[in-house]
PDB file of C-alpha atoms in Angstrom:
ATOM      1  CA  MET A 465     137.624  89.502  77.492  1.00  0.00           C
ATOM      2  CA  GLN A 466     138.147  85.612  77.673  1.00  0.00           C
ATOM      3  CA  ALA A 467     135.874  83.837  79.732  1.00  0.00           C
ATOM      4  CA  LEU A 468     137.742  81.279  82.482  1.00  0.00           C
ATOM      5  CA  PRO A 469     137.535  77.148  81.926  1.00  0.00           C
ATOM      6  CA  PRO A 470     135.031  75.656  84.352  1.00  0.00           C
ATOM      7  CA  ALA A 471     136.292  75.174  87.979  1.00  0.00           C
ATOM      8  CA  PRO A 472     137.326  71.379  88.622  1.00  0.00           C
ATOM      9  CA  PRO A 473     134.052  69.188  90.521  1.00  0.00           C
ATOM     10  CA  ALA A 474     134.613  69.535  94.379  1.00  0.00           C
ATOM     11  CA  VAL A 475     134.892  65.810  94.978  1.00  0.00           C
ATOM     12  CA  VAL A 476     137.136  64.563  92.292  1.00  0.00           C
ATOM     13  CA  SER A 477     137.512  60.696  93.170  1.00  0.00           C
ATOM     14  CA  PRO A 478     135.554  58.526  95.579  1.00  0.00           C
ATOM     15  CA  SER A 479     135.603  58.260  99.746  1.00  0.00           C
ATOM     16  CA  PRO A 480     138.581  56.617 100.629  1.00  0.00           C
ATOM     17  CA  TYR A 481     138.663  52.799 101.335  1.00  0.00           C
ATOM     18  CA  PRO A 482     140.879  50.695 100.803  1.00  0.00           C
ATOM     19  CA  LYS A 483     141.701  49.887  97.200  1.00  0.00           C
ATOM     20  CA  HIS A 484     142.123  46.243  97.325  1.00  0.00           C
ATOM     21  CA  SER A 485     138.472  46.068  98.433  1.00  0.00           C
ATOM     22  CA  ALA A 486     135.869  46.263  95.181  1.00  0.00           C
ATOM     23  CA  THR A 487     133.064  48.000  97.790  1.00  0.00           C
ATOM     24  CA  PRO A 488     133.548  49.944 100.534  1.00  0.00           C
ATOM     25  CA  PRO A 489     133.195  48.689 104.091  1.00  0.00           C
ATOM     26  CA  ALA A 490     130.548  48.310 105.790  1.00  0.00           C
ATOM     27  CA  GLY A 491     130.340  51.200 108.677  1.00  0.00           C
ATOM     28  CA  PRO A 492     131.827  54.119 108.869  1.00  0.00           C
ATOM     29  CA  TRP A 493     135.846  54.466 106.793  1.00  0.00           C
ATOM     30  CA  ILE A 494     138.618  54.104 109.481  1.00  0.00           C
ATOM     31  CA  ALA A 495     142.246  55.093 108.883  1.00  0.00           C
ATOM     32  CA  ALA A 496     144.861  52.822 110.370  1.00  0.00           C
ATOM     33  CA  PRO A 497     146.748  53.283 113.534  1.00  0.00           C
ATOM     34  CA  ARG A 498     149.761  55.931 113.222  1.00  0.00           C
ATOM     35  CA  PRO A 499     152.663  53.626 113.541  1.00  0.00           C
ATOM     36  CA  TRP A 500     153.963  55.098 116.558  1.00  0.00           C
ATOM     37  CA  SER A 501     153.253  54.765 120.245  1.00  0.00           C
ATOM     38  CA  LYS A 502     151.289  56.476 122.104  1.00  0.00           C
ATOM     39  CA  ASP A 503     154.005  57.089 123.982  1.00  0.00           C
ATOM     40  CA  ALA A 504     156.317  58.468 121.465  1.00  0.00           C
ATOM     41  CA  TRP A 505     152.865  60.667 120.787  1.00  0.00           C
ATOM     42  CA  LEU A 506     153.331  62.461 124.174  1.00  0.00           C
ATOM     43  CA  VAL A 507     156.998  63.181 124.070  1.00  0.00           C
ATOM     44  CA  GLN A 508     156.169  65.037 120.930  1.00  0.00           C
ATOM     45  CA  HIS A 509     153.033  66.957 122.478  1.00  0.00           C
ATOM     46  CA  ASP A 510     155.833  67.579 125.402  1.00  0.00           C
ATOM     47  CA  ALA A 511     158.188  69.115 123.630  1.00  0.00           C
ATOM     48  CA  PHE A 512     155.573  71.020 121.802  1.00  0.00           C
ATOM     49  CA  VAL A 513     154.266  72.388 124.787  1.00  0.00           C
ATOM     50  CA  ALA A 514     157.004  73.320 126.300  1.00  0.00           C
ATOM     51  CA  ARG A 515     157.837  75.508 123.639  1.00  0.00           C
ATOM     52  CA  ALA A 516     154.511  76.892 124.059  1.00  0.00           C
ATOM     53  CA  ARG A 517     155.199  77.968 127.110  1.00  0.00           C
ATOM     54  CA  LEU A 518     158.630  79.341 126.407  1.00  0.00           C
ATOM     55  CA  GLY A 519     156.445  82.672 124.075  1.00  0.00           C
ATOM     56  CA  ASN A 520     157.659  85.169 121.790  1.00  0.00           C
ATOM     57  CA  ILE A 521     156.640  82.789 118.778  1.00  0.00           C
ATOM     58  CA  ASP A 522     156.337  84.876 116.207  1.00  0.00           C
ATOM     59  CA  VAL A 523     155.393  82.083 113.025  1.00  0.00           C
ATOM     60  CA  LEU A 524     153.719  78.747 114.071  1.00  0.00           C
ATOM     61  CA  PHE A 525     152.894  75.793 112.174  1.00  0.00           C
ATOM     62  CA  VAL A 526     150.782  73.163 112.672  1.00  0.00           C
ATOM     63  CA  GLY A 527     150.387  70.738 109.936  1.00  0.00           C
ATOM     64  CA  ASP A 528     151.330  67.301 108.641  1.00  0.00           C
ATOM     65  CA  SER A 529     154.283  64.714 107.648  1.00  0.00           C
ATOM     66  CA  ILE A 530     155.435  68.161 105.410  1.00  0.00           C
ATOM     67  CA  THR A 531     154.912  70.934 107.511  1.00  0.00           C
ATOM     68  CA  GLU A 532     156.914  68.844 110.022  1.00  0.00           C
ATOM     69  CA  PHE A 533     159.984  68.602 107.774  1.00  0.00           C
ATOM     70  CA  PHE A 534     159.905  71.504 105.483  1.00  0.00           C
ATOM     71  CA  ALA A 535     163.073  73.568 107.731  1.00  0.00           C
ATOM     72  CA  SER A 536     164.915  70.314 106.945  1.00  0.00           C
ATOM     73  CA  ARG A 537     164.275  68.603 103.229  1.00  0.00           C
ATOM     74  CA  ALA A 538     163.978  72.449 102.091  1.00  0.00           C
ATOM     75  CA  PRO A 539     166.384  74.073 104.207  1.00  0.00           C
ATOM     76  CA  ASP A 540     167.174  76.987 101.259  1.00  0.00           C
ATOM     77  CA  VAL A 541     163.800  78.136 101.470  1.00  0.00           C
ATOM     78  CA  TRP A 542     163.142  77.804 104.913  1.00  0.00           C
ATOM     79  CA  ASN A 543     165.880  80.087 105.479  1.00  0.00           C
ATOM     80  CA  ARG A 544     165.718  82.508 102.670  1.00  0.00           C
ATOM     81  CA  GLU A 545     161.878  82.768 103.656  1.00  0.00           C
ATOM     82  CA  ILE A 546     160.556  81.556 106.557  1.00  0.00           C
ATOM     83  CA  ALA A 547     163.212  81.649 108.837  1.00  0.00           C
ATOM     84  CA  PRO A 548     163.949  86.397 108.293  1.00  0.00           C
ATOM     85  CA  LEU A 549     159.559  86.343 109.381  1.00  0.00           C
ATOM     86  CA  GLY A 550     160.980  86.014 113.207  1.00  0.00           C
ATOM     87  CA  SER A 551     161.184  83.286 116.282  1.00  0.00           C
ATOM     88  CA  VAL A 552     159.693  80.089 114.600  1.00  0.00           C
ATOM     89  CA  ALA A 553     157.406  77.111 116.046  1.00  0.00           C
ATOM     90  CA  ASN A 554     156.777  74.159 114.443  1.00  0.00           C
ATOM     91  CA  PHE A 555     154.451  71.980 115.423  1.00  0.00           C
ATOM     92  CA  GLY A 556     154.087  69.461 112.443  1.00  0.00           C
ATOM     93  CA  ILE A 557     153.702  65.945 113.161  1.00  0.00           C
ATOM     94  CA  SER A 558     154.430  63.264 110.435  1.00  0.00           C
TER      95      SER A 558
END
């Protein structure tokens, strides 16, 4: 039986900080604000709450932009693999 190669290191790069800076900023690094308004976020949140209140959810997706756009950017995969699972709710947020 052949030995498995060693596992990759848990951390493969330094902690994130602006790449244009030669040194990390003083204090904790804070991500840039999202490019959309609080009002736009609340509209999306209210839509998620309304969908959740309807119930009858067999599969719930919660995630980032990849999750949010899965159905529209990979419809063949969505229709073949996900849609047959039942009532799907996608709460992805880009």
